[in-house]
JSON list of C-alpha atoms in Angstrom, two decimals:
[
{"chain": "A", "resi": 27, "resn": "UNK", "atom": "CA", "xyz": [0.00, 0.00, 0.00]},
{"chain": "A", "resi": 28, "resn": "UNK", "atom": "CA", "xyz": [1.24, 3.51, -0.80]},
{"chain": "A", "resi": 29, "resn": "UNK", "atom": "CA", "xyz": [0.27, 7.10, -0.15]},
{"chain": "A", "resi": 30, "resn": "UNK", "atom": "CA", "xyz": [0.45, 9.62, -2.99]},
{"chain": "A", "resi": 31, "resn": "UNK", "atom": "CA", "xyz": [0.05, 13.39, -2.84]},
{"chain": "A", "resi": 32, "resn": "UNK", "atom": "CA", "xyz": [1.23, 13.67, 0.77]},
{"chain": "A", "resi": 33, "resn": "UNK", "atom": "CA", "xyz": [4.79, 15.00, 0.33]},
{"chain": "A", "resi": 34, "resn": "UNK", "atom": "CA", "xyz": [7.10, 16.65, -2.14]},
{"chain": "A", "resi": 35, "resn": "UNK", "atom": "CA", "xyz": [10.88, 16.70, -2.30]},
{"chain": "A", "resi": 36, "resn": "UNK", "atom": "CA", "xyz": [12.22, 19.93, -3.79]},
{"chain": "A", "resi": 37, "resn": "UNK", "atom": "CA", "xyz": [8.77, 20.46, -5.27]},
{"chain": "A", "resi": 38, "resn": "UNK", "atom": "CA", "xyz": [8.58, 17.02, -6.90]},
{"chain": "A", "resi": 39, "resn": "UNK", "atom": "CA", "xyz": [5.71, 14.76, -5.78]},
{"chain": "A", "resi": 40, "resn": "UNK", "atom": "CA", "xyz": [6.86, 11.65, -3.92]},
{"chain": "A", "resi": 41, "resn": "UNK", "atom": "CA", "xyz": [5.13, 8.48, -2.73]},
{"chain": "A", "resi": 42, "resn": "UNK", "atom": "CA", "xyz": [5.15, 7.19, 0.83]},
{"chain": "A", "resi": 43, "resn": "UNK", "atom": "CA", "xyz": [5.33, 3.40, 1.18]},
{"chain": "A", "resi": 44, "resn": "UNK", "atom": "CA", "xyz": [3.06, 1.75, 3.69]},
{"chain": "A", "resi": 45, "resn": "UNK", "atom": "CA", "xyz": [-0.20, 2.68, 5.33]},
{"chain": "A", "resi": 46, "resn": "UNK", "atom": "CA", "xyz": [-1.07, 5.97, 6.94]},
{"chain": "A", "resi": 47, "resn": "UNK", "atom": "CA", "xyz": [-0.51, 5.78, 10.69]},
{"chain": "A", "resi": 48, "resn": "UNK", "atom": "CA", "xyz": [-3.62, 7.10, 12.48]},
{"chain": "A", "resi": 49, "resn": "UNK", "atom": "CA", "xyz": [-3.94, 9.05, 15.72]},
{"chain": "A", "resi": 50, "resn": "UNK", "atom": "CA", "xyz": [-5.16, 6.69, 18.44]},
{"chain": "A", "resi": 51, "resn": "UNK", "atom": "CA", "xyz": [-3.66, 3.65, 16.73]},
{"chain": "A", "resi": 52, "resn": "UNK", "atom": "CA", "xyz": [-1.23, 1.38, 18.58]},
{"chain": "A", "resi": 53, "resn": "UNK", "atom": "CA", "xyz": [2.19, 2.08, 17.11]},
{"chain": "A", "resi": 54, "resn": "UNK", "atom": "CA", "xyz": [3.59, -0.78, 15.05]},
{"chain": "A", "resi": 55, "resn": "UNK", "atom": "CA", "xyz": [6.49, -2.64, 16.60]},
{"chain": "A", "resi": 56, "resn": "UNK", "atom": "CA", "xyz": [9.92, -1.93, 15.16]},
{"chain": "A", "resi": 57, "resn": "UNK", "atom": "CA", "xyz": [13.51, -3.02, 15.40]},
{"chain": "A", "resi": 58, "resn": "UNK", "atom": "CA", "xyz": [16.02, -0.21, 14.94]},
{"chain": "A", "resi": 59, "resn": "UNK", "atom": "CA", "xyz": [19.79, -0.27, 15.44]},
{"chain": "A", "resi": 60, "resn": "UNK", "atom": "CA", "xyz": [21.97, 2.19, 17.31]},
{"chain": "A", "resi": 61, "resn": "UNK", "atom": "CA", "xyz": [25.65, 2.39, 18.19]},
{"chain": "A", "resi": 62, "resn": "UNK", "atom": "CA", "xyz": [26.55, 2.26, 21.87]},
{"chain": "A", "resi": 63, "resn": "UNK", "atom": "CA", "xyz": [29.44, 0.01, 22.83]},
{"chain": "A", "resi": 64, "resn": "UNK", "atom": "CA", "xyz": [28.79, -1.90, 19.62]},
{"chain": "A", "resi": 65, "resn": "UNK", "atom": "CA", "xyz": [25.49, -2.25, 17.81]},
{"chain": "A", "resi": 66, "resn": "UNK", "atom": "CA", "xyz": [22.35, -2.38, 19.94]},
{"chain": "A", "resi": 67, "resn": "UNK", "atom": "CA", "xyz": [18.67, -2.89, 19.15]},
{"chain": "A", "resi": 68, "resn": "UNK", "atom": "CA", "xyz": [15.85, -0.48, 20.01]},
{"chain": "A", "resi": 69, "resn": "UNK", "atom": "CA", "xyz": [12.24, -1.70, 19.91]},
{"chain": "A", "resi": 70, "resn": "UNK", "atom": "CA", "xyz": [8.85, -0.22, 20.70]},
{"chain": "A", "resi": 71, "resn": "UNK", "atom": "CA", "xyz": [8.86, -2.17, 23.99]},
{"chain": "A", "resi": 72, "resn": "UNK", "atom": "CA", "xyz": [12.00, -0.23, 25.03]},
{"chain": "A", "resi": 73, "resn": "UNK", "atom": "CA", "xyz": [10.03, 3.03, 24.79]},
{"chain": "A", "resi": 74, "resn": "UNK", "atom": "CA", "xyz": [6.90, 1.99, 26.65]},
{"chain": "A", "resi": 75, "resn": "UNK", "atom": "CA", "xyz": [6.42, 3.44, 30.11]},
{"chain": "A", "resi": 76, "resn": "UNK", "atom": "CA", "xyz": [7.17, 7.05, 29.08]},
{"chain": "A", "resi": 77, "resn": "UNK", "atom": "CA", "xyz": [5.83, 9.38, 26.39]},
{"chain": "A", "resi": 78, "resn": "UNK", "atom": "CA", "xyz": [8.09, 9.26, 23.33]},
{"chain": "A", "resi": 79, "resn": "UNK", "atom": "CA", "xyz": [8.94, 11.54, 20.46]},
{"chain": "A", "resi": 80, "resn": "UNK", "atom": "CA", "xyz": [10.14, 10.02, 17.21]},
{"chain": "A", "resi": 81, "resn": "UNK", "atom": "CA", "xyz": [11.83, 12.70, 15.14]},
{"chain": "A", "resi": 82, "resn": "UNK", "atom": "CA", "xyz": [12.16, 11.07, 11.73]},
{"chain": "A", "resi": 83, "resn": "UNK", "atom": "CA", "xyz": [14.56, 12.52, 9.15]},
{"chain": "A", "resi": 84, "resn": "UNK", "atom": "CA", "xyz": [15.99, 11.50, 5.76]},
{"chain": "A", "resi": 85, "resn": "UNK", "atom": "CA", "xyz": [19.69, 11.92, 6.72]},
{"chain": "A", "resi": 86, "resn": "UNK", "atom": "CA", "xyz": [21.63, 13.65, 9.49]},
{"chain": "A", "resi": 87, "resn": "UNK", "atom": "CA", "xyz": [24.19, 14.63, 6.86]},
{"chain": "A", "resi": 88, "resn": "UNK", "atom": "CA", "xyz": [21.85, 17.30, 5.49]},
{"chain": "A", "resi": 89, "resn": "UNK", "atom": "CA", "xyz": [21.42, 20.80, 6.95]},
{"chain": "A", "resi": 90, "resn": "UNK", "atom": "CA", "xyz": [17.65, 20.58, 7.60]},
{"chain": "A", "resi": 91, "resn": "UNK", "atom": "CA", "xyz": [17.90, 17.19, 9.31]},
{"chain": "A", "resi": 92, "resn": "UNK", "atom": "CA", "xyz": [20.83, 18.38, 11.41]},
{"chain": "A", "resi": 93, "resn": "UNK", "atom": "CA", "xyz": [18.86, 21.49, 12.43]},
{"chain": "A", "resi": 94, "resn": "UNK", "atom": "CA", "xyz": [15.79, 19.44, 13.30]},
{"chain": "A", "resi": 95, "resn": "UNK", "atom": "CA", "xyz": [17.81, 17.07, 15.47]},
{"chain": "A", "resi": 96, "resn": "UNK", "atom": "CA", "xyz": [19.75, 19.82, 17.24]},
{"chain": "A", "resi": 97, "resn": "UNK", "atom": "CA", "xyz": [16.57, 21.87, 17.83]},
{"chain": "A", "resi": 98, "resn": "UNK", "atom": "CA", "xyz": [14.66, 18.97, 19.35]},
{"chain": "A", "resi": 99, "resn": "UNK", "atom": "CA", "xyz": [17.72, 17.95, 21.39]},
{"chain": "A", "resi": 100, "resn": "UNK", "atom": "CA", "xyz": [17.95, 21.44, 22.87]},
{"chain": "A", "resi": 101, "resn": "UNK", "atom": "CA", "xyz": [14.23, 21.83, 23.53]},
{"chain": "A", "resi": 102, "resn": "UNK", "atom": "CA", "xyz": [13.67, 18.33, 24.87]},
{"chain": "A", "resi": 103, "resn": "UNK", "atom": "CA", "xyz": [16.47, 18.67, 27.39]},
{"chain": "A", "resi": 104, "resn": "UNK", "atom": "CA", "xyz": [14.02, 20.60, 29.58]},
{"chain": "A", "resi": 105, "resn": "UNK", "atom": "CA", "xyz": [11.88, 17.47, 29.98]},
{"chain": "A", "resi": 106, "resn": "UNK", "atom": "CA", "xyz": [14.80, 15.37, 31.17]},
{"chain": "A", "resi": 107, "resn": "UNK", "atom": "CA", "xyz": [14.10, 11.71, 31.76]},
{"chain": "A", "resi": 108, "resn": "UNK", "atom": "CA", "xyz": [10.30, 12.15, 31.70]},
{"chain": "A", "resi": 109, "resn": "UNK", "atom": "CA", "xyz": [10.33, 11.22, 27.99]},
{"chain": "A", "resi": 110, "resn": "UNK", "atom": "CA", "xyz": [12.06, 9.10, 25.39]},
{"chain": "A", "resi": 111, "resn": "UNK", "atom": "CA", "xyz": [13.46, 11.08, 22.48]},
{"chain": "A", "resi": 112, "resn": "UNK", "atom": "CA", "xyz": [14.71, 9.32, 19.37]},
{"chain": "A", "resi": 113, "resn": "UNK", "atom": "CA", "xyz": [15.83, 10.60, 15.99]},
{"chain": "A", "resi": 114, "resn": "UNK", "atom": "CA", "xyz": [15.26, 7.93, 13.36]},
{"chain": "A", "resi": 115, "resn": "UNK", "atom": "CA", "xyz": [16.97, 7.87, 9.95]},
{"chain": "A", "resi": 116, "resn": "UNK", "atom": "CA", "xyz": [18.59, 5.40, 7.59]},
{"chain": "A", "resi": 117, "resn": "UNK", "atom": "CA", "xyz": [22.08, 6.71, 8.29]},
{"chain": "A", "resi": 118, "resn": "UNK", "atom": "CA", "xyz": [24.43, 4.04, 9.56]},
{"chain": "A", "resi": 119, "resn": "UNK", "atom": "CA", "xyz": [24.44, 3.88, 13.38]},
{"chain": "A", "resi": 120, "resn": "UNK", "atom": "CA", "xyz": [28.14, 4.82, 13.46]},
{"chain": "A", "resi": 121, "resn": "UNK", "atom": "CA", "xyz": [27.48, 7.93, 11.36]},
{"chain": "A", "resi": 122, "resn": "UNK", "atom": "CA", "xyz": [24.62, 8.85, 13.70]},
{"chain": "A", "resi": 123, "resn": "UNK", "atom": "CA", "xyz": [26.90, 8.46, 16.74]},
{"chain": "A", "resi": 124, "resn": "UNK", "atom": "CA", "xyz": [29.61, 10.55, 15.05]},
{"chain": "A", "resi": 125, "resn": "UNK", "atom": "CA", "xyz": [27.05, 13.29, 14.31]},
{"chain": "A", "resi": 126, "resn": "UNK", "atom": "CA", "xyz": [25.86, 13.32, 17.93]},
{"chain": "A", "resi": 127, "resn": "UNK", "atom": "CA", "xyz": [29.43, 13.56, 19.21]},
{"chain": "A", "resi": 128, "resn": "UNK", "atom": "CA", "xyz": [30.38, 16.34, 16.81]},
{"chain": "A", "resi": 129, "resn": "UNK", "atom": "CA", "xyz": [27.19, 18.33, 17.45]},
{"chain": "A", "resi": 130, "resn": "UNK", "atom": "CA", "xyz": [26.93, 17.64, 21.22]},
{"chain": "A", "resi": 131, "resn": "UNK", "atom": "CA", "xyz": [23.55, 15.92, 20.77]},
{"chain": "A", "resi": 132, "resn": "UNK", "atom": "CA", "xyz": [22.47, 13.69, 23.66]},
{"chain": "A", "resi": 133, "resn": "UNK", "atom": "CA", "xyz": [19.18, 12.65, 22.05]},
{"chain": "A", "resi": 134, "resn": "UNK", "atom": "CA", "xyz": [19.21, 8.97, 21.06]},
{"chain": "A", "resi": 135, "resn": "UNK", "atom": "CA", "xyz": [19.53, 8.16, 17.37]},
{"chain": "A", "resi": 136, "resn": "UNK", "atom": "CA", "xyz": [18.45, 4.89, 15.80]},
{"chain": "A", "resi": 137, "resn": "UNK", "atom": "CA", "xyz": [18.72, 3.57, 12.28]},
{"chain": "A", "resi": 138, "resn": "UNK", "atom": "CA", "xyz": [16.31, 1.75, 9.97]},
{"chain": "A", "resi": 139, "resn": "UNK", "atom": "CA", "xyz": [19.17, 0.79, 7.65]},
{"chain": "A", "resi": 140, "resn": "UNK", "atom": "CA", "xyz": [19.00, -2.99, 8.10]},
{"chain": "A", "resi": 141, "resn": "UNK", "atom": "CA", "xyz": [15.44, -4.06, 7.35]},
{"chain": "A", "resi": 142, "resn": "UNK", "atom": "CA", "xyz": [13.67, -0.85, 6.25]},
{"chain": "A", "resi": 143, "resn": "UNK", "atom": "CA", "xyz": [10.62, -2.24, 8.10]},
{"chain": "A", "resi": 144, "resn": "UNK", "atom": "CA", "xyz": [10.16, 0.86, 10.26]},
{"chain": "A", "resi": 145, "resn": "UNK", "atom": "CA", "xyz": [9.73, 3.11, 7.22]},
{"chain": "A", "resi": 146, "resn": "UNK", "atom": "CA", "xyz": [6.99, 1.01, 5.72]},
{"chain": "A", "resi": 147, "resn": "UNK", "atom": "CA", "xyz": [5.25, 0.11, 9.01]},
{"chain": "A", "resi": 148, "resn": "UNK", "atom": "CA", "xyz": [5.04, 3.79, 9.93]},
{"chain": "A", "resi": 149, "resn": "UNK", "atom": "CA", "xyz": [4.17, 4.92, 6.38]},
{"chain": "A", "resi": 150, "resn": "UNK", "atom": "CA", "xyz": [7.19, 7.23, 6.17]},
{"chain": "A", "resi": 151, "resn": "UNK", "atom": "CA", "xyz": [9.48, 5.66, 3.54]},
{"chain": "A", "resi": 152, "resn": "UNK", "atom": "CA", "xyz": [9.86, 7.73, 0.39]},
{"chain": "A", "resi": 153, "resn": "UNK", "atom": "CA", "xyz": [9.53, 5.03, -2.29]},
{"chain": "A", "resi": 154, "resn": "UNK", "atom": "CA", "xyz": [11.48, 6.91, -4.94]},
{"chain": "A", "resi": 155, "resn": "UNK", "atom": "CA", "xyz": [14.46, 7.70, -2.68]},
{"chain": "A", "resi": 156, "resn": "UNK", "atom": "CA", "xyz": [14.44, 4.75, -0.24]},
{"chain": "A", "resi": 157, "resn": "UNK", "atom": "CA", "xyz": [14.89, 7.31, 2.55]},
{"chain": "A", "resi": 158, "resn": "UNK", "atom": "CA", "xyz": [12.61, 8.22, 5.42]},
{"chain": "A", "resi": 159, "resn": "UNK", "atom": "CA", "xyz": [10.48, 11.33, 5.07]},
{"chain": "A", "resi": 160, "resn": "UNK", "atom": "CA", "xyz": [10.49, 14.21, 7.56]},
{"chain": "A", "resi": 161, "resn": "UNK", "atom": "CA", "xyz": [7.91, 13.29, 10.22]},
{"chain": "A", "resi": 162, "resn": "UNK", "atom": "CA", "xyz": [7.34, 13.85, 13.94]},
{"chain": "A", "resi": 163, "resn": "UNK", "atom": "CA", "xyz": [5.37, 11.20, 15.84]},
{"chain": "A", "resi": 164, "resn": "UNK", "atom": "CA", "xyz": [4.46, 11.27, 19.53]},
{"chain": "A", "resi": 165, "resn": "UNK", "atom": "CA", "xyz": [3.55, 8.10, 21.40]},
{"chain": "A", "resi": 166, "resn": "UNK", "atom": "CA", "xyz": [1.94, 7.91, 24.82]},
{"chain": "A", "resi": 167, "resn": "UNK", "atom": "CA", "xyz": [3.46, 5.72, 27.52]},
{"chain": "A", "resi": 168, "resn": "UNK", "atom": "CA", "xyz": [1.48, 2.72, 26.21]},
{"chain": "A", "resi": 169, "resn": "UNK", "atom": "CA", "xyz": [2.83, 3.13, 22.66]},
{"chain": "A", "resi": 170, "resn": "UNK", "atom": "CA", "xyz": [-0.28, 4.67, 21.14]},
{"chain": "A", "resi": 171, "resn": "UNK", "atom": "CA", "xyz": [0.07, 7.37, 18.47]},
{"chain": "A", "resi": 172, "resn": "UNK", "atom": "CA", "xyz": [-1.14, 10.69, 19.90]},
{"chain": "A", "resi": 173, "resn": "UNK", "atom": "CA", "xyz": [0.40, 13.18, 17.44]},
{"chain": "A", "resi": 174, "resn": "UNK", "atom": "CA", "xyz": [1.79, 13.03, 13.93]},
{"chain": "A", "resi": 175, "resn": "UNK", "atom": "CA", "xyz": [3.11, 15.67, 11.58]},
{"chain": "A", "resi": 176, "resn": "UNK", "atom": "CA", "xyz": [4.24, 14.69, 8.12]},
{"chain": "A", "resi": 177, "resn": "UNK", "atom": "CA", "xyz": [6.11, 17.71, 6.77]},
{"chain": "A", "resi": 178, "resn": "UNK", "atom": "CA", "xyz": [4.59, 18.27, 3.29]},
{"chain": "A", "resi": 179, "resn": "UNK", "atom": "CA", "xyz": [7.88, 19.47, 1.73]},
{"chain": "A", "resi": 180, "resn": "UNK", "atom": "CA", "xyz": [10.73, 17.23, 2.86]},
{"chain": "A", "resi": 181, "resn": "UNK", "atom": "CA", "xyz": [13.30, 20.04, 2.67]},
{"chain": "A", "resi": 182, "resn": "UNK", "atom": "CA", "xyz": [11.40, 22.15, 5.24]},
{"chain": "A", "resi": 183, "resn": "UNK", "atom": "CA", "xyz": [11.49, 21.92, 9.04]},
{"chain": "A", "resi": 184, "resn": "UNK", "atom": "CA", "xyz": [8.61, 20.60, 11.15]},
{"chain": "A", "resi": 185, "resn": "UNK", "atom": "CA", "xyz": [6.43, 22.77, 13.39]},
{"chain": "A", "resi": 186, "resn": "UNK", "atom": "CA", "xyz": [8.58, 22.47, 16.51]},
{"chain": "A", "resi": 187, "resn": "UNK", "atom": "CA", "xyz": [6.25, 24.52, 18.71]},
{"chain": "A", "resi": 188, "resn": "UNK", "atom": "CA", "xyz": [3.21, 22.39, 17.94]},
{"chain": "A", "resi": 189, "resn": "UNK", "atom": "CA", "xyz": [5.07, 19.12, 18.52]},
{"chain": "A", "resi": 190, "resn": "UNK", "atom": "CA", "xyz": [6.67, 20.35, 21.73]},
{"chain": "A", "resi": 191, "resn": "UNK", "atom": "CA", "xyz": [3.34, 21.64, 23.04]},
{"chain": "A", "resi": 192, "resn": "UNK", "atom": "CA", "xyz": [1.69, 18.29, 22.31]},
{"chain": "A", "resi": 193, "resn": "UNK", "atom": "CA", "xyz": [4.55, 16.52, 24.10]},
{"chain": "A", "resi": 194, "resn": "UNK", "atom": "CA", "xyz": [4.38, 18.88, 27.09]},
{"chain": "A", "resi": 195, "resn": "UNK", "atom": "CA", "xyz": [0.60, 18.28, 27.31]},
{"chain": "A", "resi": 196, "resn": "UNK", "atom": "CA", "xyz": [1.26, 14.54, 27.24]},
{"chain": "A", "resi": 197, "resn": "UNK", "atom": "CA", "xyz": [3.83, 14.71, 30.04]},
{"chain": "A", "resi": 198, "resn": "UNK", "atom": "CA", "xyz": [1.45, 16.81, 32.15]}
]
């Protein structure tokens, strides 16, 4: 299943693989990889128990994705350990870790590079580019989708204020 007419990349229409993830829906399980003392696995079960923000980007090696990650990292620091914060891309886990070290980002990064299942399960894979689109998803402590913003033009930044307000409301 695919979604057309949802996003553009540099003005060109793109197709999102997978089904549209609905508000109120239980988030699909996933298996992402991150680098911490070797390669580790991150799953939906690891996030349950706290509200979570999934900041999804095409690649940390691009200016807009770097800005998005650094902005959320800075803003989310105020919430401390009350939340889980994860940037998801298809960059290799080692490249993600290098980016975080170079940019002083403490937010967790995780990669969908191995199976590409996350992109399709969450309806955020750009079929034509085999990259993830720019999306912000909030999950409640039970793993239910409570907020989602698919940025219509992939090269633009998300609405940080709206996402952060929704997350703050969720934390209470």
